[in-house]
Amino acid sequence: MLFDMDGTLVDSEKLWDVALYELAAEYGGRLSEEARLAMVGSSMADSMAILHADLAQPWRDPAVSAAWIDDRIVELFRTGLPWRPGASALLRAVRAAGLPTALVTSSGRRLVEIALDTLGRDSFDVVVCGDEVEATKPHPEPYLTAARLLGVPIDRCVAIEDSPTGVASALAAGAAVLAVPAEVPVQAVDGVHLRESLDGVDLAVLAALLRPPTAPPAG
């Protein structure tokens, strides 16, 4: 099992809203809704580029902006992270069944360590953070890395995502994808199974998403 974090397991996108709108105001501007939605599921570097372009301030240093956001998000994460509907129950069921489980997120390790206080440090066998891979979502590397570290073929993995960026990453990697949109719509395409929430999703639902393993040739 491969779980995204922000917007999938925890309702943290609203905290990102706070930080991003505050930074835009700090820069004397106002972040547009279109630009904010374009950031969902993206890396910090891509998000800062979108913010600067939206404010017509492309000259700003993305590293400085990223550091400001990182510090503010740390403060906000420490106030507590609410679970997304059905997420906690599903994660407990997956762990109780002994399924190899990874957290695959675009967030950096510093934030993830705080989030794990809510998610549970024993909830995952592997944690893949956005600042620990060469290429972030929508590139397939994060999900391929997680499957490799779990020792599970990617085509025997189910990835649970909430954003088009994350879905694209998981699909490109070759995982079965369960999409539970939170902030932005996800298109129904081949290989993507849509649900309104994780309420009612159980092990049987997840198993049904996987194709039967290919039988070895006879003889």
Coordinates of C-alpha atoms in Angstrom, one line a residue:
M1 CA 0.0 0.0 0.0
L2 CA 1.3 3.4 -1.0
F3 CA -0.3 6.4 0.7
D4 CA 0.0 10.1 -0.2
M5 CA -0.1 12.4 2.8
D6 CA -1.4 15.9 2.3
G7 CA -5.1 15.9 1.3
T8 CA -5.2 12.1 1.3
L9 CA -4.5 11.0 4.9
V10 CA -4.6 14.4 6.6
D11 CA -6.5 17.5 5.8
S12 CA -3.4 19.6 5.7
E13 CA -4.0 21.5 2.4
K14 CA -6.0 24.2 4.4
L15 CA -2.8 24.8 6.5
W16 CA -0.8 25.2 3.3
D17 CA -3.5 27.7 2.2
V18 CA -2.8 29.8 5.3
A19 CA 0.9 29.9 4.8
L20 CA 0.8 30.6 1.0
Y21 CA -1.7 33.4 1.3
E22 CA 0.3 34.9 4.2
L23 CA 3.5 34.9 2.1
A24 CA 1.7 36.5 -0.8
A25 CA 0.5 39.2 1.5
E26 CA 4.0 39.6 2.9
Y27 CA 5.1 40.3 -0.6
G28 CA 2.4 42.9 -1.1
G29 CA 0.2 40.8 -3.3
R30 CA -2.7 38.4 -3.3
L31 CA -2.4 34.8 -4.5
S32 CA -5.1 33.9 -7.0
E33 CA -7.3 30.8 -6.5
E34 CA -6.1 29.5 -9.9
A35 CA -2.5 29.6 -8.9
R36 CA -3.2 28.1 -5.5
L37 CA -5.0 25.1 -7.1
A38 CA -2.1 24.6 -9.5
M39 CA 0.2 24.1 -6.5
V40 CA -1.8 21.2 -5.0
G41 CA 0.4 18.1 -5.1
S42 CA 3.4 20.0 -6.5
S43 CA 6.9 20.2 -5.1
M44 CA 8.0 23.2 -3.1
A45 CA 10.2 24.5 -5.9
D46 CA 7.3 24.3 -8.4
S47 CA 4.9 25.9 -6.0
M48 CA 7.3 28.9 -5.3
A49 CA 7.7 29.4 -9.1
I50 CA 3.9 29.5 -9.5
L51 CA 3.5 31.9 -6.6
H52 CA 6.2 34.3 -7.9
A53 CA 4.7 34.2 -11.4
D54 CA 1.2 34.8 -10.0
L55 CA 2.4 37.9 -8.1
A56 CA 4.4 39.1 -11.1
Q57 CA 7.6 38.9 -9.0
P58 CA 9.7 36.3 -10.9
W59 CA 12.9 37.9 -9.5
R60 CA 12.3 36.6 -6.0
D61 CA 14.6 33.9 -4.7
P62 CA 12.6 30.6 -4.5
A63 CA 14.9 29.3 -1.8
V64 CA 14.0 32.3 0.5
S65 CA 10.3 31.8 -0.2
A66 CA 10.5 28.1 0.4
A67 CA 12.3 28.6 3.7
W68 CA 9.6 31.1 4.8
I69 CA 6.8 28.7 3.9
D70 CA 8.6 25.8 5.6
D71 CA 9.0 27.6 8.9
R72 CA 5.3 28.7 8.9
I73 CA 4.0 25.3 7.9
V74 CA 6.0 23.7 10.8
E75 CA 4.2 26.1 13.2
L76 CA 0.8 25.2 11.7
F77 CA 1.5 21.4 11.6
R78 CA 2.3 21.5 15.3
T79 CA -1.2 22.8 16.1
G80 CA -2.5 19.4 15.0
L81 CA -3.5 17.7 11.7
P82 CA -7.1 16.5 11.2
W83 CA -7.5 13.1 9.5
R84 CA -9.4 12.9 6.2
P85 CA -12.7 10.9 6.4
G86 CA -12.0 7.2 6.6
A87 CA -8.2 7.6 6.4
S88 CA -7.4 6.5 9.9
A89 CA -9.6 3.4 9.9
L90 CA -8.2 2.3 6.5
L91 CA -4.6 2.8 7.6
R92 CA -5.2 0.8 10.8
A93 CA -6.8 -2.0 8.7
V94 CA -3.9 -2.1 6.3
R95 CA -1.4 -2.4 9.2
A96 CA -3.5 -5.0 11.0
A97 CA -3.4 -7.1 7.9
G98 CA 0.4 -6.9 7.8
L99 CA 0.5 -5.3 4.3
P100 CA 3.8 -3.6 3.4
T101 CA 3.0 0.1 3.6
A102 CA 4.7 3.3 2.5
L103 CA 4.1 7.0 2.8
V104 CA 4.9 8.8 -0.4
T105 CA 4.7 12.6 -0.1
S106 CA 6.0 15.7 -1.8
S107 CA 6.5 17.3 1.6
G108 CA 10.0 17.5 3.0
R109 CA 11.3 15.4 5.8
R110 CA 11.1 18.2 8.4
L111 CA 7.3 18.5 7.9
V112 CA 6.8 14.8 7.6
E113 CA 8.5 14.1 11.0
I114 CA 5.9 16.4 12.6
A115 CA 3.0 14.8 10.7
L116 CA 4.1 11.3 11.8
D117 CA 3.2 12.4 15.4
T118 CA -0.4 12.2 14.1
L119 CA -0.1 9.5 11.5
G120 CA 1.9 7.1 13.7
R121 CA 5.6 6.3 13.2
D122 CA 4.8 2.6 13.1
S123 CA 2.1 3.1 10.5
F124 CA 4.6 2.8 7.6
D125 CA 7.5 0.5 6.7
V126 CA 8.9 3.1 4.4
V127 CA 8.6 6.9 4.1
V128 CA 9.6 8.6 0.9
C129 CA 9.8 12.4 1.2
G130 CA 9.9 15.0 -1.6
D131 CA 13.3 16.2 -0.6
E132 CA 14.8 12.7 -0.7
V133 CA 14.2 11.9 -4.4
E134 CA 15.8 13.3 -7.5
A135 CA 12.5 13.9 -9.2
T136 CA 9.2 14.7 -7.4
K137 CA 5.6 14.0 -8.4
P138 CA 4.3 13.9 -11.2
H139 CA 7.5 12.0 -12.0
P140 CA 7.1 8.3 -11.2
E141 CA 10.3 8.2 -9.1
P142 CA 8.7 8.6 -5.7
Y143 CA 6.3 5.7 -6.2
L144 CA 9.0 3.5 -7.8
T145 CA 11.3 4.2 -4.9
A146 CA 8.7 3.3 -2.4
A147 CA 7.9 0.0 -4.1
R148 CA 11.6 -0.9 -4.4
L149 CA 12.2 -0.2 -0.7
L150 CA 9.2 -2.3 0.2
G151 CA 10.3 -5.1 -2.0
V152 CA 7.0 -5.2 -3.8
P153 CA 6.5 -5.1 -7.6
I154 CA 4.9 -1.8 -8.4
D155 CA 2.1 -3.5 -10.4
R156 CA 1.1 -5.2 -7.1
C157 CA 0.8 -1.9 -5.3
V158 CA -2.3 0.3 -4.8
A159 CA -1.5 4.1 -4.5
I160 CA -4.0 6.3 -2.8
E161 CA -3.9 10.0 -4.0
D162 CA -6.0 13.1 -3.9
S163 CA -4.4 15.3 -6.6
P164 CA -3.9 15.1 -10.4
T165 CA -0.1 15.5 -9.8
G166 CA 0.0 12.6 -7.4
V167 CA -2.3 10.5 -9.6
A168 CA 0.0 11.1 -12.6
S169 CA 3.0 10.0 -10.6
A170 CA 1.4 6.8 -9.4
L171 CA 0.0 5.9 -12.9
A172 CA 3.4 6.6 -14.6
A173 CA 5.0 4.3 -12.0
G174 CA 2.6 1.5 -12.9
A175 CA 0.6 1.3 -9.6
A176 CA -3.2 0.8 -9.4
V177 CA -4.6 4.1 -8.3
L178 CA -7.4 5.0 -6.0
A179 CA -8.1 8.7 -6.2
V180 CA -10.0 10.6 -3.5
P181 CA -10.1 14.2 -4.7
A182 CA -9.9 16.8 -2.0
E183 CA -9.1 20.3 -3.3
V184 CA -9.0 19.8 -7.1
P185 CA -10.9 17.4 -9.4
V186 CA -9.2 14.3 -10.7
Q187 CA -10.2 13.0 -14.2
A188 CA -11.6 9.5 -14.5
V189 CA -9.0 7.9 -16.8
D190 CA -8.0 4.2 -17.4
G191 CA -6.3 2.9 -14.3
V192 CA -7.8 5.5 -11.9
H193 CA -10.6 4.5 -9.6
L194 CA -12.5 7.4 -8.1
R195 CA -14.1 7.6 -4.6
E196 CA -15.6 10.6 -2.9
S197 CA -13.9 9.6 0.4
L198 CA -12.1 6.8 2.1
D199 CA -15.1 6.0 4.2
G200 CA -16.1 2.4 3.4
V201 CA -12.9 1.6 1.7
D202 CA -11.6 -1.7 3.1
L203 CA -9.1 -4.4 2.2
A204 CA -11.6 -6.1 -0.2
V205 CA -12.0 -2.8 -2.1
L206 CA -8.2 -2.4 -2.4
A207 CA -7.7 -6.0 -3.5
A208 CA -10.3 -5.6 -6.3
L209 CA -8.2 -2.8 -7.8
L210 CA -5.3 -5.1 -8.6
R211 CA -5.2 -7.1 -11.7
P212 CA -4.7 -10.9 -11.1
P213 CA -1.0 -11.7 -11.2
T214 CA 0.1 -13.1 -14.6
A215 CA 0.4 -16.9 -14.5
P216 CA 3.8 -18.3 -15.6
P217 CA 3.9 -19.9 -19.1
A218 CA 3.0 -23.6 -19.1
G219 CA 5.7 -26.1 -19.4

